[in-house]
């Protein structure tokens, strides 16, 4: 899901550049960890999207395949009526034909919203560049109900939800934002002030 989201979030409505084209800049710090998901393999190198795509690479573009893979994860992690609705909507609304960008991905750098930007990043990327409304942007944030942040990749650490709900695609992310208590955590990635001043790392703070 993270890979699919980061792929389309570099779209700029005004120019038509970017979007779901399979083009992601792996040197962008916000994409840290996606190499393992895509082709190196996670869980001791056993599973990657590359392994799954090999069976279909002559039939469908990588750009289309990533969208389908993201939808498959959503359906697999959903329950009951929601799962049925996701399946029916996808069968009805999905359109093939995305072209994979094979080179020239430099333009995607810096287009992803940084957590440090807070609402400013949401405004810049989702409102101004993607052309979404605030309501649509808030709904899109619900994808964070799945998984967690890892200090190894982003410098941030922790879960947005409890262990059970972190394995389900539901609205518990929004419930947690509203109903759970949150407090500030300072320097969660262990970067000292001296190290930051030397330029060795950047301190990360979170709720």
JSON list of C-alpha atoms in Angstrom, two decimals:
[
{"chain": "A", "resi": 1, "resn": "UNK", "atom": "CA", "xyz": [0.00, 0.00, 0.00]},
{"chain": "A", "resi": 2, "resn": "UNK", "atom": "CA", "xyz": [2.83, 2.39, 0.80]},
{"chain": "A", "resi": 3, "resn": "UNK", "atom": "CA", "xyz": [4.44, 1.72, -2.56]},
{"chain": "A", "resi": 4, "resn": "UNK", "atom": "CA", "xyz": [1.20, 2.33, -4.46]},
{"chain": "A", "resi": 5, "resn": "UNK", "atom": "CA", "xyz": [0.51, 5.53, -2.53]},
{"chain": "A", "resi": 6, "resn": "UNK", "atom": "CA", "xyz": [3.99, 6.94, -3.05]},
{"chain": "A", "resi": 7, "resn": "UNK", "atom": "CA", "xyz": [3.77, 6.10, -6.74]},
{"chain": "A", "resi": 8, "resn": "UNK", "atom": "CA", "xyz": [0.67, 8.23, -7.37]},
{"chain": "A", "resi": 9, "resn": "UNK", "atom": "CA", "xyz": [1.44, 11.01, -4.86]},
{"chain": "A", "resi": 10, "resn": "UNK", "atom": "CA", "xyz": [4.01, 12.58, -7.19]},
{"chain": "A", "resi": 11, "resn": "UNK", "atom": "CA", "xyz": [1.22, 13.54, -9.61]},
{"chain": "A", "resi": 12, "resn": "UNK", "atom": "CA", "xyz": [0.91, 17.27, -10.38]},
{"chain": "A", "resi": 13, "resn": "UNK", "atom": "CA", "xyz": [-2.54, 18.10, -11.68]},
{"chain": "A", "resi": 14, "resn": "UNK", "atom": "CA", "xyz": [-1.48, 21.36, -13.33]},
{"chain": "A", "resi": 15, "resn": "UNK", "atom": "CA", "xyz": [1.11, 19.69, -15.58]},
{"chain": "A", "resi": 16, "resn": "UNK", "atom": "CA", "xyz": [-0.14, 16.12, -15.78]},
{"chain": "A", "resi": 17, "resn": "UNK", "atom": "CA", "xyz": [3.31, 14.88, -14.75]},
{"chain": "A", "resi": 18, "resn": "UNK", "atom": "CA", "xyz": [3.74, 11.84, -12.49]},
{"chain": "A", "resi": 19, "resn": "UNK", "atom": "CA", "xyz": [1.04, 9.65, -11.04]},
{"chain": "A", "resi": 20, "resn": "UNK", "atom": "CA", "xyz": [0.60, 5.87, -11.09]},
{"chain": "A", "resi": 21, "resn": "UNK", "atom": "CA", "xyz": [3.40, 5.07, -13.54]},
{"chain": "A", "resi": 22, "resn": "UNK", "atom": "CA", "xyz": [5.63, 2.72, -11.54]},
{"chain": "A", "resi": 23, "resn": "UNK", "atom": "CA", "xyz": [8.20, 5.51, -11.26]},
{"chain": "A", "resi": 24, "resn": "UNK", "atom": "CA", "xyz": [9.57, 6.08, -7.75]},
{"chain": "A", "resi": 25, "resn": "UNK", "atom": "CA", "xyz": [12.80, 7.70, -6.65]},
{"chain": "A", "resi": 26, "resn": "UNK", "atom": "CA", "xyz": [14.45, 5.26, -4.27]},
{"chain": "A", "resi": 27, "resn": "UNK", "atom": "CA", "xyz": [16.96, 7.91, -3.25]},
{"chain": "A", "resi": 28, "resn": "UNK", "atom": "CA", "xyz": [14.14, 9.99, -1.72]},
{"chain": "A", "resi": 29, "resn": "UNK", "atom": "CA", "xyz": [14.31, 9.48, 2.06]},
{"chain": "A", "resi": 30, "resn": "UNK", "atom": "CA", "xyz": [10.52, 9.14, 2.20]},
{"chain": "A", "resi": 31, "resn": "UNK", "atom": "CA", "xyz": [10.82, 5.96, 0.09]},
{"chain": "A", "resi": 32, "resn": "UNK", "atom": "CA", "xyz": [13.24, 4.25, 2.47]},
{"chain": "A", "resi": 33, "resn": "UNK", "atom": "CA", "xyz": [12.34, 0.58, 2.87]},
{"chain": "A", "resi": 34, "resn": "UNK", "atom": "CA", "xyz": [10.47, 0.24, -0.43]},
{"chain": "A", "resi": 35, "resn": "UNK", "atom": "CA", "xyz": [13.39, -1.57, -2.09]},
{"chain": "A", "resi": 36, "resn": "UNK", "atom": "CA", "xyz": [12.67, -4.54, 0.17]},
{"chain": "A", "resi": 37, "resn": "UNK", "atom": "CA", "xyz": [9.00, -4.44, -0.73]},
{"chain": "A", "resi": 38, "resn": "UNK", "atom": "CA", "xyz": [9.66, -4.17, -4.47]},
{"chain": "A", "resi": 39, "resn": "UNK", "atom": "CA", "xyz": [12.52, -6.46, -5.33]},
{"chain": "A", "resi": 40, "resn": "UNK", "atom": "CA", "xyz": [14.96, -7.27, -2.52]},
{"chain": "A", "resi": 41, "resn": "UNK", "atom": "CA", "xyz": [12.39, -9.23, -0.56]},
{"chain": "A", "resi": 42, "resn": "UNK", "atom": "CA", "xyz": [11.07, -8.91, 2.97]},
{"chain": "A", "resi": 43, "resn": "UNK", "atom": "CA", "xyz": [11.00, -11.51, 5.76]},
{"chain": "A", "resi": 44, "resn": "UNK", "atom": "CA", "xyz": [14.53, -12.86, 5.13]},
{"chain": "A", "resi": 45, "resn": "UNK", "atom": "CA", "xyz": [14.35, -11.97, 1.47]},
{"chain": "A", "resi": 46, "resn": "UNK", "atom": "CA", "xyz": [11.56, -14.42, 0.70]},
{"chain": "A", "resi": 47, "resn": "UNK", "atom": "CA", "xyz": [8.79, -12.17, -0.63]},
{"chain": "A", "resi": 48, "resn": "UNK", "atom": "CA", "xyz": [8.73, -9.19, -2.98]},
{"chain": "A", "resi": 49, "resn": "UNK", "atom": "CA", "xyz": [6.38, -7.64, -5.51]},
{"chain": "A", "resi": 50, "resn": "UNK", "atom": "CA", "xyz": [8.94, -8.55, -8.16]},
{"chain": "A", "resi": 51, "resn": "UNK", "atom": "CA", "xyz": [8.34, -12.24, -7.42]},
{"chain": "A", "resi": 52, "resn": "UNK", "atom": "CA", "xyz": [4.59, -11.81, -7.90]},
{"chain": "A", "resi": 53, "resn": "UNK", "atom": "CA", "xyz": [4.93, -9.62, -11.00]},
{"chain": "A", "resi": 54, "resn": "UNK", "atom": "CA", "xyz": [7.10, -12.15, -12.87]},
{"chain": "A", "resi": 55, "resn": "UNK", "atom": "CA", "xyz": [3.99, -14.23, -13.54]},
{"chain": "A", "resi": 56, "resn": "UNK", "atom": "CA", "xyz": [2.22, -11.34, -15.26]},
{"chain": "A", "resi": 57, "resn": "UNK", "atom": "CA", "xyz": [4.95, -9.06, -16.66]},
{"chain": "A", "resi": 58, "resn": "UNK", "atom": "CA", "xyz": [4.12, -9.97, -20.28]},
{"chain": "A", "resi": 59, "resn": "UNK", "atom": "CA", "xyz": [0.41, -9.35, -19.78]},
{"chain": "A", "resi": 60, "resn": "UNK", "atom": "CA", "xyz": [0.14, -6.15, -17.76]},
{"chain": "A", "resi": 61, "resn": "UNK", "atom": "CA", "xyz": [2.26, -3.05, -17.11]},
{"chain": "A", "resi": 62, "resn": "UNK", "atom": "CA", "xyz": [4.02, -2.62, -13.79]},
{"chain": "A", "resi": 63, "resn": "UNK", "atom": "CA", "xyz": [2.04, 0.58, -13.29]},
{"chain": "A", "resi": 64, "resn": "UNK", "atom": "CA", "xyz": [-1.26, -1.32, -13.55]},
{"chain": "A", "resi": 65, "resn": "UNK", "atom": "CA", "xyz": [0.06, -4.23, -11.51]},
{"chain": "A", "resi": 66, "resn": "UNK", "atom": "CA", "xyz": [0.96, -2.01, -8.55]},
{"chain": "A", "resi": 67, "resn": "UNK", "atom": "CA", "xyz": [-2.58, -0.61, -8.45]},
{"chain": "A", "resi": 68, "resn": "UNK", "atom": "CA", "xyz": [-4.02, -4.13, -8.56]},
{"chain": "A", "resi": 69, "resn": "UNK", "atom": "CA", "xyz": [-1.61, -5.31, -5.85]},
{"chain": "A", "resi": 70, "resn": "UNK", "atom": "CA", "xyz": [-2.64, -2.43, -3.59]},
{"chain": "A", "resi": 71, "resn": "UNK", "atom": "CA", "xyz": [-6.30, -3.25, -4.11]},
{"chain": "A", "resi": 72, "resn": "UNK", "atom": "CA", "xyz": [-5.62, -6.92, -3.34]},
{"chain": "A", "resi": 73, "resn": "UNK", "atom": "CA", "xyz": [-4.06, -5.95, 0.00]},
{"chain": "A", "resi": 74, "resn": "UNK", "atom": "CA", "xyz": [-7.04, -3.76, 0.86]},
{"chain": "A", "resi": 75, "resn": "UNK", "atom": "CA", "xyz": [-9.49, -6.55, 0.05]},
{"chain": "A", "resi": 76, "resn": "UNK", "atom": "CA", "xyz": [-7.46, -9.18, 1.92]},
{"chain": "A", "resi": 77, "resn": "UNK", "atom": "CA", "xyz": [-7.28, -7.03, 5.07]},
{"chain": "A", "resi": 78, "resn": "UNK", "atom": "CA", "xyz": [-10.95, -6.02, 4.99]},
{"chain": "A", "resi": 79, "resn": "UNK", "atom": "CA", "xyz": [-13.85, -7.87, 6.58]},
{"chain": "A", "resi": 80, "resn": "UNK", "atom": "CA", "xyz": [-17.40, -8.77, 5.65]},
{"chain": "A", "resi": 81, "resn": "UNK", "atom": "CA", "xyz": [-19.48, -6.25, 3.75]},
{"chain": "A", "resi": 82, "resn": "UNK", "atom": "CA", "xyz": [-16.53, -3.89, 3.27]},
{"chain": "A", "resi": 83, "resn": "UNK", "atom": "CA", "xyz": [-14.51, -6.61, 1.55]},
{"chain": "A", "resi": 84, "resn": "UNK", "atom": "CA", "xyz": [-17.43, -7.46, -0.74]},
{"chain": "A", "resi": 85, "resn": "UNK", "atom": "CA", "xyz": [-17.95, -3.80, -1.62]},
{"chain": "A", "resi": 86, "resn": "UNK", "atom": "CA", "xyz": [-14.25, -3.24, -2.38]},
{"chain": "A", "resi": 87, "resn": "UNK", "atom": "CA", "xyz": [-14.27, -6.26, -4.70]},
{"chain": "A", "resi": 88, "resn": "UNK", "atom": "CA", "xyz": [-17.42, -5.21, -6.54]},
{"chain": "A", "resi": 89, "resn": "UNK", "atom": "CA", "xyz": [-16.27, -1.61, -6.95]},
{"chain": "A", "resi": 90, "resn": "UNK", "atom": "CA", "xyz": [-12.89, -2.68, -8.28]},
{"chain": "A", "resi": 91, "resn": "UNK", "atom": "CA", "xyz": [-14.40, -5.05, -10.84]},
{"chain": "A", "resi": 92, "resn": "UNK", "atom": "CA", "xyz": [-16.70, -2.30, -12.04]},
{"chain": "A", "resi": 93, "resn": "UNK", "atom": "CA", "xyz": [-14.40, 0.73, -11.98]},
{"chain": "A", "resi": 94, "resn": "UNK", "atom": "CA", "xyz": [-10.84, -0.47, -12.64]},
{"chain": "A", "resi": 95, "resn": "UNK", "atom": "CA", "xyz": [-9.35, 0.64, -15.95]},
{"chain": "A", "resi": 96, "resn": "UNK", "atom": "CA", "xyz": [-6.26, -0.88, -17.53]},
{"chain": "A", "resi": 97, "resn": "UNK", "atom": "CA", "xyz": [-3.79, 1.07, -19.63]},
{"chain": "A", "resi": 98, "resn": "UNK", "atom": "CA", "xyz": [-1.31, 2.79, -17.30]},
{"chain": "A", "resi": 99, "resn": "UNK", "atom": "CA", "xyz": [2.11, 3.14, -18.90]},
{"chain": "A", "resi": 100, "resn": "UNK", "atom": "CA", "xyz": [5.20, 2.29, -16.89]},
{"chain": "A", "resi": 101, "resn": "UNK", "atom": "CA", "xyz": [7.79, 5.09, -16.91]},
{"chain": "A", "resi": 102, "resn": "UNK", "atom": "CA", "xyz": [11.03, 3.27, -17.69]},
{"chain": "A", "resi": 103, "resn": "UNK", "atom": "CA", "xyz": [13.44, 6.18, -17.14]},
{"chain": "A", "resi": 104, "resn": "UNK", "atom": "CA", "xyz": [13.64, 9.76, -15.98]},
{"chain": "A", "resi": 105, "resn": "UNK", "atom": "CA", "xyz": [12.24, 9.52, -12.45]},
{"chain": "A", "resi": 106, "resn": "UNK", "atom": "CA", "xyz": [14.20, 12.47, -11.10]},
{"chain": "A", "resi": 107, "resn": "UNK", "atom": "CA", "xyz": [11.14, 14.73, -11.06]},
{"chain": "A", "resi": 108, "resn": "UNK", "atom": "CA", "xyz": [9.47, 12.71, -8.30]},
{"chain": "A", "resi": 109, "resn": "UNK", "atom": "CA", "xyz": [12.02, 13.75, -5.67]},
{"chain": "A", "resi": 110, "resn": "UNK", "atom": "CA", "xyz": [10.66, 16.03, -2.96]},
{"chain": "A", "resi": 111, "resn": "UNK", "atom": "CA", "xyz": [7.00, 15.71, -3.94]},
{"chain": "A", "resi": 112, "resn": "UNK", "atom": "CA", "xyz": [6.01, 13.43, -1.07]},
{"chain": "A", "resi": 113, "resn": "UNK", "atom": "CA", "xyz": [4.63, 15.09, 2.08]},
{"chain": "A", "resi": 114, "resn": "UNK", "atom": "CA", "xyz": [6.97, 15.03, 5.06]},
{"chain": "A", "resi": 115, "resn": "UNK", "atom": "CA", "xyz": [5.50, 14.27, 8.51]},
{"chain": "A", "resi": 116, "resn": "UNK", "atom": "CA", "xyz": [7.40, 17.32, 9.78]},
{"chain": "A", "resi": 117, "resn": "UNK", "atom": "CA", "xyz": [5.31, 19.53, 7.48]},
{"chain": "A", "resi": 118, "resn": "UNK", "atom": "CA", "xyz": [2.09, 18.44, 9.21]},
{"chain": "A", "resi": 119, "resn": "UNK", "atom": "CA", "xyz": [-0.99, 20.05, 7.60]},
{"chain": "A", "resi": 120, "resn": "UNK", "atom": "CA", "xyz": [1.25, 22.13, 5.36]},
{"chain": "A", "resi": 121, "resn": "UNK", "atom": "CA", "xyz": [2.46, 18.99, 3.63]},
{"chain": "A", "resi": 122, "resn": "UNK", "atom": "CA", "xyz": [-1.10, 17.75, 3.17]},
{"chain": "A", "resi": 123, "resn": "UNK", "atom": "CA", "xyz": [-2.07, 21.09, 1.64]},
{"chain": "A", "resi": 124, "resn": "UNK", "atom": "CA", "xyz": [0.94, 21.16, -0.70]},
{"chain": "A", "resi": 125, "resn": "UNK", "atom": "CA", "xyz": [0.68, 17.60, -2.00]},
{"chain": "A", "resi": 126, "resn": "UNK", "atom": "CA", "xyz": [-2.95, 16.51, -1.70]},
{"chain": "A", "resi": 127, "resn": "UNK", "atom": "CA", "xyz": [-4.77, 19.82, -2.13]},
{"chain": "A", "resi": 128, "resn": "UNK", "atom": "CA", "xyz": [-2.52, 21.88, -4.41]},
{"chain": "A", "resi": 129, "resn": "UNK", "atom": "CA", "xyz": [-0.79, 19.19, -6.49]},
{"chain": "A", "resi": 130, "resn": "UNK", "atom": "CA", "xyz": [-3.24, 16.27, -6.55]},
{"chain": "A", "resi": 131, "resn": "UNK", "atom": "CA", "xyz": [-6.34, 18.48, -6.52]},
{"chain": "A", "resi": 132, "resn": "UNK", "atom": "CA", "xyz": [-8.14, 16.63, -3.72]},
{"chain": "A", "resi": 133, "resn": "UNK", "atom": "CA", "xyz": [-10.48, 18.18, -1.19]},
{"chain": "A", "resi": 134, "resn": "UNK", "atom": "CA", "xyz": [-9.67, 18.27, 2.52]},
{"chain": "A", "resi": 135, "resn": "UNK", "atom": "CA", "xyz": [-12.30, 15.56, 3.10]},
{"chain": "A", "resi": 136, "resn": "UNK", "atom": "CA", "xyz": [-10.73, 13.32, 0.44]},
{"chain": "A", "resi": 137, "resn": "UNK", "atom": "CA", "xyz": [-7.27, 13.97, 1.88]},
{"chain": "A", "resi": 138, "resn": "UNK", "atom": "CA", "xyz": [-8.45, 13.01, 5.36]},
{"chain": "A", "resi": 139, "resn": "UNK", "atom": "CA", "xyz": [-10.01, 9.81, 3.99]},
{"chain": "A", "resi": 140, "resn": "UNK", "atom": "CA", "xyz": [-6.76, 8.92, 2.24]},
{"chain": "A", "resi": 141, "resn": "UNK", "atom": "CA", "xyz": [-4.88, 9.22, 5.54]},
{"chain": "A", "resi": 142, "resn": "UNK", "atom": "CA", "xyz": [-6.91, 6.25, 6.78]},
{"chain": "A", "resi": 143, "resn": "UNK", "atom": "CA", "xyz": [-4.52, 3.90, 4.98]},
{"chain": "A", "resi": 144, "resn": "UNK", "atom": "CA", "xyz": [-2.22, 4.37, 7.98]},
{"chain": "A", "resi": 145, "resn": "UNK", "atom": "CA", "xyz": [-4.51, 2.08, 9.95]},
{"chain": "A", "resi": 146, "resn": "UNK", "atom": "CA", "xyz": [-2.39, -0.73, 8.41]},
{"chain": "A", "resi": 147, "resn": "UNK", "atom": "CA", "xyz": [1.20, -1.29, 9.53]},
{"chain": "A", "resi": 148, "resn": "UNK", "atom": "CA", "xyz": [3.51, 0.99, 11.47]},
{"chain": "A", "resi": 149, "resn": "UNK", "atom": "CA", "xyz": [6.31, 3.53, 11.32]},
{"chain": "A", "resi": 150, "resn": "UNK", "atom": "CA", "xyz": [9.88, 2.22, 11.70]},
{"chain": "A", "resi": 151, "resn": "UNK", "atom": "CA", "xyz": [12.83, 4.29, 12.88]},
{"chain": "A", "resi": 152, "resn": "UNK", "atom": "CA", "xyz": [15.04, 2.21, 10.58]},
{"chain": "A", "resi": 153, "resn": "UNK", "atom": "CA", "xyz": [13.38, 3.78, 7.55]},
{"chain": "A", "resi": 154, "resn": "UNK", "atom": "CA", "xyz": [11.67, 7.06, 8.49]},
{"chain": "A", "resi": 155, "resn": "UNK", "atom": "CA", "xyz": [13.20, 7.97, 11.83]},
{"chain": "A", "resi": 156, "resn": "UNK", "atom": "CA", "xyz": [9.74, 7.69, 13.39]},
{"chain": "A", "resi": 157, "resn": "UNK", "atom": "CA", "xyz": [8.62, 4.68, 15.39]},
{"chain": "A", "resi": 158, "resn": "UNK", "atom": "CA", "xyz": [5.40, 3.10, 16.56]},
{"chain": "A", "resi": 159, "resn": "UNK", "atom": "CA", "xyz": [1.89, 2.03, 15.67]},
{"chain": "A", "resi": 160, "resn": "UNK", "atom": "CA", "xyz": [-1.13, 4.17, 14.90]},
{"chain": "A", "resi": 161, "resn": "UNK", "atom": "CA", "xyz": [-3.44, 1.43, 16.08]},
{"chain": "A", "resi": 162, "resn": "UNK", "atom": "CA", "xyz": [-3.44, -1.67, 18.28]},
{"chain": "A", "resi": 163, "resn": "UNK", "atom": "CA", "xyz": [-1.87, -4.95, 17.04]},
{"chain": "A", "resi": 164, "resn": "UNK", "atom": "CA", "xyz": [-5.16, -6.51, 15.95]},
{"chain": "A", "resi": 165, "resn": "UNK", "atom": "CA", "xyz": [-6.43, -3.50, 14.01]},
{"chain": "A", "resi": 166, "resn": "UNK", "atom": "CA", "xyz": [-3.00, -2.86, 12.47]},
{"chain": "A", "resi": 167, "resn": "UNK", "atom": "CA", "xyz": [-3.62, -6.02, 10.46]},
{"chain": "A", "resi": 168, "resn": "UNK", "atom": "CA", "xyz": [-7.03, -4.88, 9.23]},
{"chain": "A", "resi": 169, "resn": "UNK", "atom": "CA", "xyz": [-8.14, -2.27, 6.73]},
{"chain": "A", "resi": 170, "resn": "UNK", "atom": "CA", "xyz": [-10.79, -0.42, 8.73]},
{"chain": "A", "resi": 171, "resn": "UNK", "atom": "CA", "xyz": [-11.43, 2.98, 10.30]},
{"chain": "A", "resi": 172, "resn": "UNK", "atom": "CA", "xyz": [-9.53, 2.35, 13.54]},
{"chain": "A", "resi": 173, "resn": "UNK", "atom": "CA", "xyz": [-6.90, 4.93, 12.53]},
{"chain": "A", "resi": 174, "resn": "UNK", "atom": "CA", "xyz": [-9.53, 7.65, 12.85]},
{"chain": "A", "resi": 175, "resn": "UNK", "atom": "CA", "xyz": [-10.87, 6.19, 16.08]},
{"chain": "A", "resi": 176, "resn": "UNK", "atom": "CA", "xyz": [-7.34, 6.22, 17.51]},
{"chain": "A", "resi": 177, "resn": "UNK", "atom": "CA", "xyz": [-6.78, 9.84, 16.46]},
{"chain": "A", "resi": 178, "resn": "UNK", "atom": "CA", "xyz": [-9.98, 10.91, 18.22]},
{"chain": "A", "resi": 179, "resn": "UNK", "atom": "CA", "xyz": [-10.36, 8.62, 21.21]},
{"chain": "A", "resi": 180, "resn": "UNK", "atom": "CA", "xyz": [-6.86, 7.69, 22.40]},
{"chain": "A", "resi": 181, "resn": "UNK", "atom": "CA", "xyz": [-4.56, 9.80, 24.51]},
{"chain": "A", "resi": 182, "resn": "UNK", "atom": "CA", "xyz": [-1.44, 11.17, 22.78]},
{"chain": "A", "resi": 183, "resn": "UNK", "atom": "CA", "xyz": [1.64, 12.81, 24.24]},
{"chain": "A", "resi": 184, "resn": "UNK", "atom": "CA", "xyz": [4.79, 14.23, 22.63]},
{"chain": "A", "resi": 185, "resn": "UNK", "atom": "CA", "xyz": [7.86, 12.02, 22.22]},
{"chain": "A", "resi": 186, "resn": "UNK", "atom": "CA", "xyz": [11.13, 13.87, 21.76]},
{"chain": "A", "resi": 187, "resn": "UNK", "atom": "CA", "xyz": [14.02, 12.58, 19.69]},
{"chain": "A", "resi": 188, "resn": "UNK", "atom": "CA", "xyz": [12.54, 9.16, 18.96]},
{"chain": "A", "resi": 189, "resn": "UNK", "atom": "CA", "xyz": [15.37, 8.17, 16.60]},
{"chain": "A", "resi": 190, "resn": "UNK", "atom": "CA", "xyz": [18.16, 8.78, 19.12]},
{"chain": "A", "resi": 191, "resn": "UNK", "atom": "CA", "xyz": [19.85, 11.58, 17.19]},
{"chain": "A", "resi": 192, "resn": "UNK", "atom": "CA", "xyz": [21.68, 13.81, 19.66]},
{"chain": "A", "resi": 193, "resn": "UNK", "atom": "CA", "xyz": [21.65, 17.57, 19.30]},
{"chain": "A", "resi": 194, "resn": "UNK", "atom": "CA", "xyz": [25.41, 17.51, 18.73]},
{"chain": "A", "resi": 195, "resn": "UNK", "atom": "CA", "xyz": [25.03, 14.94, 15.97]},
{"chain": "A", "resi": 196, "resn": "UNK", "atom": "CA", "xyz": [22.31, 17.02, 14.34]},
{"chain": "A", "resi": 197, "resn": "UNK", "atom": "CA", "xyz": [24.50, 20.13, 14.48]},
{"chain": "A", "resi": 198, "resn": "UNK", "atom": "CA", "xyz": [27.27, 18.16, 12.74]},
{"chain": "A", "resi": 199, "resn": "UNK", "atom": "CA", "xyz": [24.79, 17.16, 10.04]},
{"chain": "A", "resi": 200, "resn": "UNK", "atom": "CA", "xyz": [25.04, 13.45, 10.90]},
{"chain": "A", "resi": 201, "resn": "UNK", "atom": "CA", "xyz": [21.29, 13.04, 11.41]},
{"chain": "A", "resi": 202, "resn": "UNK", "atom": "CA", "xyz": [18.06, 14.92, 12.01]},
{"chain": "A", "resi": 203, "resn": "UNK", "atom": "CA", "xyz": [16.14, 14.69, 15.27]},
{"chain": "A", "resi": 204, "resn": "UNK", "atom": "CA", "xyz": [12.62, 13.33, 14.84]},
{"chain": "A", "resi": 205, "resn": "UNK", "atom": "CA", "xyz": [9.79, 14.18, 17.24]},
{"chain": "A", "resi": 206, "resn": "UNK", "atom": "CA", "xyz": [6.35, 12.61, 17.24]},
{"chain": "A", "resi": 207, "resn": "UNK", "atom": "CA", "xyz": [3.10, 12.20, 19.14]}
]
